[in-house]
Amino acid sequence: MRVGLVCPYSLTIPGGVQGQVMGLARSLRRMGVEARVLAPCDGPPPDESVTPLGNSLPTAANGSIAPLAPDPPAQFRTIQVLRNEHFDVLHLHEPLAPGPTNTAAVFKSAPLLGTFHRAGHSTSYEVLGPLVRWVVNRLDHRCAVSQDAKDLAMQQLGGSYELVFNGVELQSPLGELVETVAPTIFFVGRHEPRKGLEHLIGALDHLPSNLQLWVGGEGPETARLKAKTANDQRVVWLGQISDAEKQARLRSADVFCAPSLYGESFGVVLLEAMAARTPIVASHLGAYAVVARPGQDALLAKPADPVALAAALNQVLFDAAAAKDLVESGWQRAAEFSMDNLAARYVEIYTDLAARRTVRSAQYSR
């Protein structure tokens, strides 16, 4: 079976959807599916399974800036690839995002599966209501990666959606460990208000001096927050890091911290930390609590509360027994969300779509 996985976001810029698409493609190929990824790339494609569709353009979306490719040249490339590749099924991630996925839905050269990742609110769904509903009605089956994503799609687009959670690669390539000089906290993400980095930095006022904070990523708040911590030797600014470095630092850190305030659909990075056997401190958001059970797989603190965040970090950093319990439970939890399990459910859907049959009831559940 030939399956085209279409991603609207540039694969050379780290992101949750991009990671899911590439991880799913690897699992599918291990299962014997000929999976090819179609997506924008702002540099060499990450591997030979990727067909690049052009460069991305920074586009405001969901309180962030997304590396989309809505320009005509990218759409012409998309149509040309779809004409030439003869896929049995097309799997569109964020099928309504401007760019290749939207174009693939309109062009419809094969049965279409759409997976919805967005949660919270979508102005475009409201403003472009009739148009986006026409596009979404071209899909032959619809999935959502979280209950929040499903609720948003149902409320603003209508129709039914199968809940198929994101996955994590338990056998992902392991880089060398990164040397640490003190108990180490790791943060990675875009430096923007909704990710809560400022509150993590504020929590340092309530933490001991003998620790280290690794800050990965960049964004509109980078310069201001760097200036704010200019005299704090505990903070190490890493800049934009590769996925391989992210995985290595996840394995090397003593705790991973995700202090987000809102706008999270699922929390894939929490699964990655669990799979790396690293304890987690995160904000108590609905999407995070579904993935990491509070007090069991992670310590979840009140959002935008540096004092509460510091208390949870202190407990994980300096209570070895508590950290060990979180790691053991987190590893078992990550195994439940295995990317191979996710791929197996998608193969069932692909098979039915390719045969033009009604999709069977889902067997993939939590």
Short mmCIF file of C-alpha atoms in Angstrom, two decimals:
data_model
loop_
_atom_site.label_atom_id
_atom_site.label_comp_id
_atom_site.label_asym_id
_atom_site.label_seq_id
_atom_site.Cartn_x
_atom_site.Cartn_y
_atom_site.Cartn_z
CA MET A 1 0.00 0.00 0.00
CA ARG A 2 1.24 3.49 -0.89
CA VAL A 3 0.29 6.21 1.60
CA GLY A 4 1.07 9.89 1.30
CA LEU A 5 1.40 11.71 4.64
CA VAL A 6 0.88 15.42 4.02
CA CYS A 7 2.15 17.88 6.65
CA PRO A 8 1.46 21.63 6.36
CA TYR A 9 4.46 22.67 8.49
CA SER A 10 8.12 22.83 7.49
CA LEU A 11 9.92 19.65 8.50
CA THR A 12 13.19 21.50 9.04
CA ILE A 13 11.65 23.54 11.87
CA PRO A 14 10.94 21.51 15.04
CA GLY A 15 7.30 21.11 15.97
CA GLY A 16 4.82 18.65 17.45
CA VAL A 17 2.88 17.89 14.26
CA GLN A 18 6.09 17.50 12.24
CA GLY A 19 7.45 15.04 14.80
CA GLN A 20 4.23 13.02 14.73
CA VAL A 21 4.21 12.80 10.94
CA MET A 22 7.84 11.68 10.70
CA GLY A 23 7.51 9.20 13.58
CA LEU A 24 4.32 7.74 12.11
CA ALA A 25 6.01 7.35 8.71
CA ARG A 26 8.88 5.40 10.30
CA SER A 27 6.47 3.07 12.11
CA LEU A 28 4.41 2.54 8.96
CA ARG A 29 7.48 1.58 6.95
CA ARG A 30 8.47 -0.96 9.61
CA MET A 31 5.00 -2.47 9.10
CA GLY A 32 5.55 -2.77 5.36
CA VAL A 33 3.55 0.29 4.28
CA GLU A 34 5.16 2.43 1.59
CA ALA A 35 4.80 5.75 3.38
CA ARG A 36 5.98 9.00 1.80
CA VAL A 37 5.89 12.42 3.52
CA LEU A 38 4.95 15.54 1.55
CA ALA A 39 5.75 18.81 3.30
CA PRO A 40 7.53 22.17 3.07
CA CYS A 41 11.25 22.11 3.89
CA ASP A 42 13.48 25.12 4.50
CA GLY A 43 16.61 23.12 3.85
CA PRO A 44 17.56 19.55 3.01
CA PRO A 45 14.70 17.13 3.79
CA PRO A 46 15.25 15.12 6.99
CA ASP A 47 15.38 11.78 5.16
CA GLU A 48 14.85 10.14 1.79
CA SER A 49 11.16 9.44 2.44
CA VAL A 50 10.33 13.16 2.25
CA THR A 51 9.22 15.01 -0.88
CA PRO A 52 9.92 18.73 -0.25
CA LEU A 53 7.26 21.16 -1.46
CA GLY A 54 9.16 24.44 -1.07
CA ASN A 55 10.05 26.87 1.68
CA SER A 56 7.69 27.99 4.43
CA LEU A 57 6.42 31.44 5.32
CA PRO A 58 5.95 32.45 9.00
CA THR A 59 2.18 32.59 9.54
CA ALA A 60 0.24 33.62 12.66
CA ALA A 61 -1.79 30.67 14.00
CA ASN A 62 -3.23 29.66 17.40
CA GLY A 63 -1.32 32.36 19.30
CA SER A 64 1.93 31.31 17.68
CA ILE A 65 3.84 31.58 14.40
CA ALA A 66 3.58 28.51 12.18
CA PRO A 67 5.99 27.64 9.31
CA LEU A 68 3.33 27.14 6.61
CA ALA A 69 3.61 27.20 2.82
CA PRO A 70 0.45 28.87 1.45
CA ASP A 71 2.17 30.35 -1.63
CA PRO A 72 1.13 29.27 -5.17
CA PRO A 73 4.47 27.57 -6.06
CA ALA A 74 4.08 25.16 -3.12
CA GLN A 75 0.53 24.33 -4.22
CA PHE A 76 1.63 23.67 -7.81
CA ARG A 77 4.33 21.31 -6.51
CA THR A 78 1.75 19.55 -4.33
CA ILE A 79 -0.60 18.98 -7.25
CA GLN A 80 2.24 17.75 -9.45
CA VAL A 81 3.39 15.24 -6.83
CA LEU A 82 -0.15 13.98 -6.28
CA ARG A 83 -0.58 13.47 -10.02
CA ASN A 84 2.67 11.53 -10.30
CA GLU A 85 2.73 9.39 -7.14
CA HIS A 86 -0.60 7.51 -7.40
CA PHE A 87 -1.12 7.06 -3.67
CA ASP A 88 -3.71 4.57 -2.45
CA VAL A 89 -4.58 6.86 0.49
CA LEU A 90 -3.67 10.41 1.47
CA HIS A 91 -3.34 11.17 5.19
CA LEU A 92 -3.70 14.91 5.77
CA HIS A 93 -2.48 16.31 9.09
CA GLU A 94 -4.31 19.57 9.85
CA PRO A 95 -6.25 19.28 6.59
CA LEU A 96 -7.58 22.85 6.75
CA ALA A 97 -4.22 24.55 7.25
CA PRO A 98 -3.39 26.85 4.33
CA GLY A 99 -0.94 25.13 2.02
CA PRO A 100 -0.35 21.54 0.90
CA THR A 101 -2.93 19.78 3.09
CA ASN A 102 -5.72 22.14 2.06
CA THR A 103 -4.68 21.80 -1.59
CA ALA A 104 -4.58 18.00 -1.33
CA ALA A 105 -8.11 18.00 0.11
CA VAL A 106 -9.44 20.16 -2.73
CA PHE A 107 -7.54 18.23 -5.43
CA LYS A 108 -8.47 14.83 -3.91
CA SER A 109 -6.46 12.37 -5.95
CA ALA A 110 -7.10 9.46 -3.50
CA PRO A 111 -9.28 8.60 -0.50
CA LEU A 112 -8.64 11.15 2.25
CA LEU A 113 -8.03 10.70 5.98
CA GLY A 114 -7.79 13.94 7.94
CA THR A 115 -6.20 14.18 11.40
CA PHE A 116 -7.00 17.32 13.39
CA HIS A 117 -4.41 18.54 15.91
CA ARG A 118 -5.58 22.07 16.71
CA ALA A 119 -7.32 22.78 20.02
CA GLY A 120 -8.70 25.80 21.86
CA HIS A 121 -10.10 28.25 19.32
CA SER A 122 -9.86 28.89 15.59
CA THR A 123 -10.80 32.27 14.14
CA SER A 124 -10.34 30.93 10.62
CA TYR A 125 -12.91 28.19 11.24
CA GLU A 126 -15.41 30.88 12.23
CA VAL A 127 -14.62 33.46 9.56
CA LEU A 128 -14.33 30.94 6.70
CA GLY A 129 -17.12 28.68 7.97
CA PRO A 130 -18.86 27.63 4.72
CA LEU A 131 -15.57 27.27 2.83
CA VAL A 132 -13.77 25.15 5.43
CA ARG A 133 -16.86 23.00 5.93
CA TRP A 134 -16.92 22.33 2.17
CA VAL A 135 -13.26 21.27 2.33
CA VAL A 136 -13.68 19.10 5.41
CA ASN A 137 -16.64 17.34 3.79
CA ARG A 138 -14.24 16.04 1.14
CA LEU A 139 -12.55 13.89 3.79
CA ASP A 140 -13.54 10.22 3.86
CA HIS A 141 -12.62 9.77 7.53
CA ARG A 142 -11.73 12.20 10.31
CA CYS A 143 -9.56 11.72 13.38
CA ALA A 144 -8.61 14.03 16.26
CA VAL A 145 -5.53 13.69 18.46
CA SER A 146 -7.18 14.82 21.69
CA GLN A 147 -10.59 15.47 23.20
CA ASP A 148 -9.92 19.23 22.98
CA ALA A 149 -9.10 18.93 19.26
CA LYS A 150 -12.20 16.80 18.73
CA ASP A 151 -14.43 19.28 20.57
CA LEU A 152 -13.13 22.21 18.53
CA ALA A 153 -13.67 20.41 15.22
CA MET A 154 -17.15 19.18 16.14
CA GLN A 155 -18.28 22.59 17.40
CA GLN A 156 -16.99 24.65 14.50
CA LEU A 157 -16.95 22.19 11.58
CA GLY A 158 -19.59 19.59 12.44
CA GLY A 159 -19.36 15.91 11.61
CA SER A 160 -17.93 12.99 13.54
CA TYR A 161 -14.30 12.38 14.55
CA GLU A 162 -12.49 9.30 15.80
CA LEU A 163 -10.32 10.02 18.83
CA VAL A 164 -6.85 8.66 17.99
CA PHE A 165 -4.22 9.97 20.38
CA ASN A 166 -0.73 10.98 19.32
CA GLY A 167 2.08 8.48 19.75
CA VAL A 168 5.68 8.33 20.92
CA GLU A 169 8.57 6.36 19.47
CA LEU A 170 9.87 4.13 22.22
CA GLN A 171 12.75 2.99 20.01
CA SER A 172 13.76 6.48 18.82
CA PRO A 173 17.48 6.99 18.08
CA LEU A 174 19.46 7.76 21.23
CA GLY A 175 22.12 10.44 21.16
CA GLU A 176 25.01 10.68 23.57
CA LEU A 177 24.22 12.03 27.03
CA VAL A 178 24.97 15.69 27.66
CA GLU A 179 27.23 16.34 30.63
CA THR A 180 25.60 18.22 33.51
CA VAL A 181 27.35 20.22 36.23
CA ALA A 182 24.39 20.52 38.64
CA PRO A 183 20.80 19.32 39.05
CA THR A 184 19.35 20.27 35.65
CA ILE A 185 15.93 21.47 34.45
CA PHE A 186 15.20 21.31 30.72
CA PHE A 187 12.71 23.50 28.83
CA VAL A 188 12.20 23.42 25.07
CA GLY A 189 9.61 25.28 23.04
CA ARG A 190 8.88 28.50 21.24
CA HIS A 191 9.58 31.53 23.43
CA GLU A 192 6.12 33.08 23.42
CA PRO A 193 3.66 33.91 26.22
CA ARG A 194 1.51 30.77 25.98
CA LYS A 195 4.51 28.49 26.62
CA GLY A 196 5.04 30.02 30.09
CA LEU A 197 8.83 30.31 29.98
CA GLU A 198 8.69 33.60 31.89
CA HIS A 199 7.01 31.84 34.81
CA LEU A 200 9.67 29.13 34.83
CA ILE A 201 12.32 31.84 34.99
CA GLY A 202 10.32 33.44 37.80
CA ALA A 203 10.39 30.13 39.65
CA LEU A 204 14.19 30.38 39.84
CA ASP A 205 13.73 33.01 42.56
CA HIS A 206 12.33 30.21 44.74
CA LEU A 207 14.90 27.54 43.84
CA PRO A 208 18.42 26.89 45.16
CA SER A 209 21.49 28.34 43.50
CA ASN A 210 23.05 24.92 42.85
CA LEU A 211 21.07 24.01 39.75
CA GLN A 212 21.05 24.59 36.01
CA LEU A 213 18.27 25.49 33.56
CA TRP A 214 18.66 24.55 29.92
CA VAL A 215 16.44 26.67 27.66
CA GLY A 216 15.94 25.34 24.14
CA GLY A 217 14.18 27.13 21.31
CA GLU A 218 13.71 30.74 20.25
CA GLY A 219 10.86 33.19 19.76
CA PRO A 220 9.60 36.75 20.21
CA GLU A 221 10.36 36.75 23.96
CA THR A 222 13.93 35.44 23.68
CA ALA A 223 15.77 38.78 23.80
CA ARG A 224 13.73 40.14 26.73
CA LEU A 225 14.03 36.97 28.80
CA LYS A 226 17.74 36.67 28.04
CA ALA A 227 18.24 40.21 29.32
CA LYS A 228 16.20 39.38 32.41
CA THR A 229 18.51 36.47 33.24
CA ALA A 230 21.76 38.11 32.15
CA ASN A 231 23.22 37.91 35.67
CA ASP A 232 21.91 34.44 36.48
CA GLN A 233 24.60 31.90 35.68
CA ARG A 234 22.13 29.06 36.22
CA VAL A 235 20.39 29.73 32.88
CA VAL A 236 21.95 28.29 29.71
CA TRP A 237 20.39 29.52 26.47
CA LEU A 238 20.72 26.82 23.81
CA GLY A 239 18.97 28.48 20.87
CA GLN A 240 17.16 26.39 18.28
CA ILE A 241 18.12 22.75 18.72
CA SER A 242 17.71 19.68 16.54
CA ASP A 243 15.41 16.82 17.41
CA ALA A 244 18.45 14.66 18.12
CA GLU A 245 19.80 17.20 20.61
CA LYS A 246 16.37 17.53 22.19
CA GLN A 247 16.24 13.78 22.76
CA ALA A 248 19.77 13.75 24.19
CA ARG A 249 19.01 16.58 26.60
CA LEU A 250 15.72 14.96 27.64
CA ARG A 251 17.67 11.87 28.66
CA SER A 252 20.37 13.92 30.41
CA ALA A 253 18.24 16.38 32.41
CA ASP A 254 17.05 15.67 35.95
CA VAL A 255 13.60 17.06 35.21
CA PHE A 256 11.71 18.25 32.16
CA CYS A 257 9.49 21.31 32.68
CA ALA A 258 6.53 22.36 30.50
CA PRO A 259 5.01 25.49 32.13
CA SER A 260 2.51 26.25 29.33
CA LEU A 261 -0.47 28.49 30.04
CA TYR A 262 -2.98 27.51 27.31
CA GLY A 263 -3.37 26.36 23.72
CA GLU A 264 -1.93 22.84 24.13
CA SER A 265 -3.82 20.14 22.26
CA PHE A 266 -2.10 17.03 23.58
CA GLY A 267 1.41 17.31 25.03
CA VAL A 268 3.58 15.09 22.84
CA VAL A 269 6.71 16.45 24.50
CA LEU A 270 5.52 14.98 27.80
CA LEU A 271 5.38 11.56 26.17
CA GLU A 272 8.88 12.10 24.82
CA ALA A 273 10.13 12.91 28.31
CA MET A 274 8.45 9.79 29.72
CA ALA A 275 10.00 7.67 26.97
CA ALA A 276 13.39 9.21 27.85
CA ARG A 277 12.79 8.16 31.48
CA THR A 278 12.93 11.75 32.74
CA PRO A 279 10.56 13.01 35.46
CA ILE A 280 8.18 15.80 34.49
CA VAL A 281 6.89 19.00 36.08
CA ALA A 282 4.23 20.75 33.99
CA SER A 283 1.26 23.07 34.22
CA HIS A 284 -2.04 21.54 35.21
CA LEU A 285 -3.75 21.86 31.81
CA GLY A 286 -6.50 19.55 30.61
CA ALA A 287 -4.46 18.35 27.63
CA TYR A 288 -1.44 17.61 29.82
CA ALA A 289 -3.46 15.81 32.50
CA VAL A 290 -4.83 13.39 29.89
CA VAL A 291 -1.30 12.36 28.92
CA ALA A 292 0.47 12.60 32.28
CA ARG A 293 -1.75 11.57 35.17
CA PRO A 294 -1.28 14.12 38.00
CA GLY A 295 0.93 12.87 40.82
CA GLN A 296 1.45 9.58 39.04
CA ASP A 297 3.26 10.27 35.76
CA ALA A 298 4.12 13.92 36.45
CA LEU A 299 3.74 16.70 38.99
CA LEU A 300 1.30 19.25 37.61
CA ALA A 301 1.33 22.76 39.08
CA LYS A 302 -1.10 25.66 38.82
CA PRO A 303 -0.43 27.56 35.57
CA ALA A 304 1.23 30.99 35.78
CA ASP A 305 2.24 30.38 39.42
CA PRO A 306 6.06 30.48 39.81
CA VAL A 307 5.86 29.56 43.51
CA ALA A 308 3.81 26.41 42.84
CA LEU A 309 6.06 25.53 39.93
CA ALA A 310 9.17 25.93 42.11
CA ALA A 311 7.69 23.70 44.82
CA ALA A 312 7.07 20.91 42.32
CA LEU A 313 10.54 21.29 40.80
CA ASN A 314 12.14 21.19 44.26
CA GLN A 315 10.34 17.96 45.04
CA VAL A 316 11.48 16.21 41.86
CA LEU A 317 15.04 17.56 41.96
CA PHE A 318 15.77 16.78 45.59
CA ASP A 319 13.54 13.78 46.43
CA ALA A 320 15.09 10.82 44.62
CA ALA A 321 12.32 8.42 45.59
CA ALA A 322 9.59 10.73 44.24
CA ALA A 323 11.51 11.22 40.98
CA LYS A 324 12.01 7.46 40.58
CA ASP A 325 8.28 6.79 41.07
CA LEU A 326 7.40 9.35 38.38
CA VAL A 327 9.92 7.83 35.96
CA GLU A 328 8.67 4.27 36.42
CA SER A 329 5.02 5.24 36.04
CA GLY A 330 5.82 7.56 33.13
CA TRP A 331 7.63 4.84 31.20
CA GLN A 332 4.64 2.52 31.52
CA ARG A 333 2.35 5.35 30.45
CA ALA A 334 4.49 6.13 27.39
CA ALA A 335 4.28 2.47 26.34
CA GLU A 336 0.48 2.83 26.20
CA PHE A 337 0.95 5.59 23.62
CA SER A 338 3.42 3.69 21.46
CA MET A 339 3.76 5.04 17.91
CA ASP A 340 3.56 1.47 16.65
CA ASN A 341 0.12 1.08 18.27
CA LEU A 342 -0.98 4.32 16.63
CA ALA A 343 0.35 3.20 13.24
CA ALA A 344 -1.51 -0.11 13.54
CA ARG A 345 -4.85 1.69 13.93
CA TYR A 346 -4.09 3.99 11.03
CA VAL A 347 -3.26 0.98 8.83
CA GLU A 348 -6.72 -0.40 9.56
CA ILE A 349 -8.24 2.90 8.43
CA TYR A 350 -6.03 3.09 5.33
CA THR A 351 -6.98 -0.45 4.34
CA ASP A 352 -10.69 0.27 4.54
CA LEU A 353 -10.37 3.60 2.73
CA ALA A 354 -8.30 2.04 -0.05
CA ALA A 355 -11.00 -0.58 -0.53
CA ARG A 356 -13.66 2.20 -0.56
CA ARG A 357 -15.41 0.55 2.35
CA THR A 358 -16.91 2.08 5.46
CA VAL A 359 -14.23 2.38 8.12
CA ARG A 360 -14.61 -0.28 10.81
CA SER A 361 -15.15 0.68 14.43
CA ALA A 362 -11.93 1.66 16.17
CA GLN A 363 -10.07 -0.90 18.23
CA TYR A 364 -7.43 1.66 19.21
CA SER A 365 -8.29 3.10 22.62
CA ARG A 366 -6.86 4.08 25.99
#
